[in-house]
mmCIF file of C-alpha atoms in Angstrom:
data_model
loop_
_atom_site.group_PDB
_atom_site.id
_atom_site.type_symbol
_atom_site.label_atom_id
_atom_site.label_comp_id
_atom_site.label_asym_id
_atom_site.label_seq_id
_atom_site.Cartn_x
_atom_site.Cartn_y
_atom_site.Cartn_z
ATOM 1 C CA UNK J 1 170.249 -11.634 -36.578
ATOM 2 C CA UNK J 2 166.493 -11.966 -35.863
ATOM 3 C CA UNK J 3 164.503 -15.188 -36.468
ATOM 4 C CA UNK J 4 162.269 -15.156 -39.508
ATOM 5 C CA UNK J 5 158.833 -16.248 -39.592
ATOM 6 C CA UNK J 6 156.196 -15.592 -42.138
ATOM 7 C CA UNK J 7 151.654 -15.167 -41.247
ATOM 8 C CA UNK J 8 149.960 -18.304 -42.650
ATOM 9 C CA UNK J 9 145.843 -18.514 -42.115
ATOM 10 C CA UNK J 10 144.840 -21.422 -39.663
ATOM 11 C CA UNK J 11 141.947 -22.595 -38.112
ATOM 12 C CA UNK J 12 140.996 -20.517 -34.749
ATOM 13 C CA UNK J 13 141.899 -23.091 -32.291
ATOM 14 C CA UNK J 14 140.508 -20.916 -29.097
ATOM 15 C CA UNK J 15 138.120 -22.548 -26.714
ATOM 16 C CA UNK J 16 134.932 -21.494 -27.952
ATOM 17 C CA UNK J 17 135.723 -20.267 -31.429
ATOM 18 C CA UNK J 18 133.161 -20.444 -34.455
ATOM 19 C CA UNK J 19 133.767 -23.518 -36.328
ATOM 20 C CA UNK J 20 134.875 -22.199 -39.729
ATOM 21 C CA UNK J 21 137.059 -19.261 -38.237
ATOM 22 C CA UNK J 22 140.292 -18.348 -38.527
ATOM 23 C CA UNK J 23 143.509 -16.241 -37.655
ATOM 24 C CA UNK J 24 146.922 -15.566 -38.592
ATOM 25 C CA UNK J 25 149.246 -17.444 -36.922
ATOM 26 C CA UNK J 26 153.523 -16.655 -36.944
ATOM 27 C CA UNK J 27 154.623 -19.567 -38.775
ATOM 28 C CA UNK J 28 159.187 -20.115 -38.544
ATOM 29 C CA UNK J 29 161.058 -19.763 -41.807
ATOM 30 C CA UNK J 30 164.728 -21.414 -42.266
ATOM 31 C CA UNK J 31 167.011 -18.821 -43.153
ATOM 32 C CA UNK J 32 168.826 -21.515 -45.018
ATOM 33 C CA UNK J 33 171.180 -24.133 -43.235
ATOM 34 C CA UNK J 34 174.544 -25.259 -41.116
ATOM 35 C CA UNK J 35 175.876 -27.982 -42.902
ATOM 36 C CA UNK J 36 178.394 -30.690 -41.201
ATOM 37 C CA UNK J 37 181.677 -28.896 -43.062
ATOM 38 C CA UNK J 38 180.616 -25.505 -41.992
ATOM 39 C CA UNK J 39 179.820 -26.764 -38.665
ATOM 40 C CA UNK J 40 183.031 -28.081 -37.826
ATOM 41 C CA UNK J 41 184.537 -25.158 -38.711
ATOM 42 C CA UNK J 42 182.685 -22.992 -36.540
ATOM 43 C CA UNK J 43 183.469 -25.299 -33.643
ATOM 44 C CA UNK J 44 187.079 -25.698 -34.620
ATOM 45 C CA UNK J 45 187.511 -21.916 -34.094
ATOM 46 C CA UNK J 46 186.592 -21.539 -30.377
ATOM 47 C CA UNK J 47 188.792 -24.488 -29.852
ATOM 48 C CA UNK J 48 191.914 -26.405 -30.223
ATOM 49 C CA UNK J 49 190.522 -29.748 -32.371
ATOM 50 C CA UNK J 50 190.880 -29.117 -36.212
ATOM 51 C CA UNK J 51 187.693 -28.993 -38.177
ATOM 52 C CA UNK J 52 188.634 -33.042 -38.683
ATOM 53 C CA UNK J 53 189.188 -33.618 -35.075
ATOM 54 C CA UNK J 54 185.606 -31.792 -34.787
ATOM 55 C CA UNK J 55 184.012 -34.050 -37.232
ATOM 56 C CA UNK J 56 185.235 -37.227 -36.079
ATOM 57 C CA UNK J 57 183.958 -36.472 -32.255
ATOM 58 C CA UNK J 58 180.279 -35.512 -34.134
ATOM 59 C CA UNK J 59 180.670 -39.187 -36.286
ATOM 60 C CA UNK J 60 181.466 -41.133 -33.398
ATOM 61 C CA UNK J 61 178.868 -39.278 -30.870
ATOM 62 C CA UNK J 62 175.802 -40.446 -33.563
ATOM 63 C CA UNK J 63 177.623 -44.178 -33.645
ATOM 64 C CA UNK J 64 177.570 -44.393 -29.529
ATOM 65 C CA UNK J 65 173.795 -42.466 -29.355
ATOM 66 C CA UNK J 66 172.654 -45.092 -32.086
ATOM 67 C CA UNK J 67 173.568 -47.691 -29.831
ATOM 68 C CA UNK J 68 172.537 -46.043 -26.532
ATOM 69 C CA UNK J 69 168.888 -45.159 -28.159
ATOM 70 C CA UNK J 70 169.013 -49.067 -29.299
ATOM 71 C CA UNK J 71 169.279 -50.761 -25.825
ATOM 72 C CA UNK J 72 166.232 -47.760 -24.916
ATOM 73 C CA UNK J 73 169.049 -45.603 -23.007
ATOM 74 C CA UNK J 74 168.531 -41.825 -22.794
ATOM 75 C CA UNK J 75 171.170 -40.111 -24.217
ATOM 76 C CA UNK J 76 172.031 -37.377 -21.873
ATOM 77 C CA UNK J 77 174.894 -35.114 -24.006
ATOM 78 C CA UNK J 78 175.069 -32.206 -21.356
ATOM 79 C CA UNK J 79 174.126 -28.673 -21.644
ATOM 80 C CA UNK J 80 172.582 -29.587 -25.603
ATOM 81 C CA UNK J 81 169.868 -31.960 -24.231
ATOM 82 C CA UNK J 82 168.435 -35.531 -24.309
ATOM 83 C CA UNK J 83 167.878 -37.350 -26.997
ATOM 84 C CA UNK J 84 165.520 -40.802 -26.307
ATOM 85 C CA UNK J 85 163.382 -43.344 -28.567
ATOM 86 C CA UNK J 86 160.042 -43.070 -28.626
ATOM 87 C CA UNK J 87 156.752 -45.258 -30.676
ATOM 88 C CA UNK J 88 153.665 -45.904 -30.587
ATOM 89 C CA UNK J 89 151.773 -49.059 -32.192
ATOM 90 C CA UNK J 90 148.600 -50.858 -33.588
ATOM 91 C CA UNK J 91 146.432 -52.007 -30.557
ATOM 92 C CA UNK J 92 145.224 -55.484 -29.975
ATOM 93 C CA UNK J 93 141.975 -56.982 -28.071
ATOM 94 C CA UNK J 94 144.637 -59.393 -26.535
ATOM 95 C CA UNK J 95 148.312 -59.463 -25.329
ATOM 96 C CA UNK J 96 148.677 -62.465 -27.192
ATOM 97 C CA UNK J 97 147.673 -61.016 -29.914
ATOM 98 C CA UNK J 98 150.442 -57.947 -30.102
ATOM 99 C CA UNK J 99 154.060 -58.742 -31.875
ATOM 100 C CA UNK J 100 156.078 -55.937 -32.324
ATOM 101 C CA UNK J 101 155.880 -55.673 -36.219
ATOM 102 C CA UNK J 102 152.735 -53.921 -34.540
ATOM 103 C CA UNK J 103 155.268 -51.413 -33.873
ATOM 104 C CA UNK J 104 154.873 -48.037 -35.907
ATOM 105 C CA UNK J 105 155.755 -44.287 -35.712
ATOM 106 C CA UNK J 106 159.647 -44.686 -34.504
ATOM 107 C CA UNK J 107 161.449 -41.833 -33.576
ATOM 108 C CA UNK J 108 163.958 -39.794 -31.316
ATOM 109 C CA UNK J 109 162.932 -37.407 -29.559
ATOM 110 C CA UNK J 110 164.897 -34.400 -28.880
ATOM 111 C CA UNK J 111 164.719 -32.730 -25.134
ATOM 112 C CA UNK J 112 167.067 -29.099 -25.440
ATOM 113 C CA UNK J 113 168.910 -28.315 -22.424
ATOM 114 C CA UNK J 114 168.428 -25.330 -20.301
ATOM 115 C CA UNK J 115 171.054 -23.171 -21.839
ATOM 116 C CA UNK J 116 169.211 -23.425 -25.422
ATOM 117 C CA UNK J 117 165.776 -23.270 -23.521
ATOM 118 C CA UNK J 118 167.105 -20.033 -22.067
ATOM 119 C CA UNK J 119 168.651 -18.545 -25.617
ATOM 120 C CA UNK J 120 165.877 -18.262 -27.355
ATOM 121 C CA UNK J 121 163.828 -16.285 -24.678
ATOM 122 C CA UNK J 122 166.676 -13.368 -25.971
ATOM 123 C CA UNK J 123 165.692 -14.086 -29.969
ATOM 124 C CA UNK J 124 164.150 -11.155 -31.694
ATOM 125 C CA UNK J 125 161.957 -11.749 -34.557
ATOM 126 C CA UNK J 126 161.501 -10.255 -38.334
ATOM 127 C CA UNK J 127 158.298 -11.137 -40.413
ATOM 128 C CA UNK J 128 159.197 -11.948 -44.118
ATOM 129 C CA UNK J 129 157.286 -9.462 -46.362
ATOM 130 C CA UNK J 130 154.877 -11.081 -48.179
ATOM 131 C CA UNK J 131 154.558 -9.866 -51.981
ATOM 132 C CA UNK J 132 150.836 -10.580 -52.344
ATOM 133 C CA UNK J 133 150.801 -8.048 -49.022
ATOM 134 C CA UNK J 134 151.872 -4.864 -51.723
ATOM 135 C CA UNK J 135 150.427 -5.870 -54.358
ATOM 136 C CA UNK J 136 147.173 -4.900 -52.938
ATOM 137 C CA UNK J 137 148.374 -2.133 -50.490
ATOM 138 C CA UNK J 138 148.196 -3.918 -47.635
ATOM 139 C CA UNK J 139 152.320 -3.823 -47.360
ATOM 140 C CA UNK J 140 154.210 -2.223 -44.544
ATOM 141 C CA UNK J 141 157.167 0.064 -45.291
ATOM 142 C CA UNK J 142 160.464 -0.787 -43.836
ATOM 143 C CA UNK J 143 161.505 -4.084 -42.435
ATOM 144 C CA UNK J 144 160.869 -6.062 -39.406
ATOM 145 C CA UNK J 145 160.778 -5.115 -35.771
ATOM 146 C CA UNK J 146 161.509 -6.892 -32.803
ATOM 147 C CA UNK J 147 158.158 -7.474 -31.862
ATOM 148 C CA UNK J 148 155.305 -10.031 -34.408
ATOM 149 C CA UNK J 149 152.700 -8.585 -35.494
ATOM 150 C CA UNK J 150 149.818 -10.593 -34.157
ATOM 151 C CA UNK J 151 148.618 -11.571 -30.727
#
């Protein structure tokens, strides 16, 4: 099944480009979601661990990763990827000066691994027809493509 995206209007952000111009740009659209139940369901079925045995391995691997991320470990959980904690901060004239409620913007970042880097060079994408597209004749026939439409 092809990944959807829809063509939002952005700000031309080519070297050189007139200040107020603009182009479409492919912009990804969730074709809804994965939960956790589903998930270990999936997972269950290529393997011998019931769709509990799956969900207990998931619940414990975000208990030992919160700790790992905590004492500012990478988490390293094979061919998915690396997960690691990164922030930024307020600045200070002074290292005396810095404390680390100074300490903003917390997050984990999110490295894939090569097999998922690899998969989607194989994804084929479909745009989402826009209504406002037919309703002034500007609409395509027919659906999709493996190719976008812009460049």
């Amino acid at each position: 099944m092809p990944a959807k995206y829809t063509l939002v209007l952005r700000k031309d952000m080519r070297k050189g480009a007139a200040v107020d111009s603009k182009l479409f740009y492919a912009n990804a659209k969730a074709a809804g979601t994965c939960g956790m139940y589903e998930l270990c369901d999936l997972i269950s079925l290529s393997s011998t661990a019931s769709p509990g045995d799956v969900r207990l391995i998931l619940d414990s691997l975000i208990e030992v990763m919160k700790r790992s991320l905590g004492k500012g470990e990478v988490v390293q959980v094979g061919e998915l990827g690396n997960f690691q904690l990164q922030f930024g901060s307020t600045g200070t004239t002074t290292k005396k000066e810095f404390n680390q409620a100074l300490i903003k913007s917390k997050r984990i970042v999110f490295r894939p691994g090569k097999m998922l880097r690899d998969a989607i060079s194989n994804y084929s994408f479909e745009k989402i027809p826009d209504p406002s597209d037919k309703e002034e004749g500007k609409g395509e026939e027919g659906g999709g493509g493996d190719r976008p439409e812009i460049e």
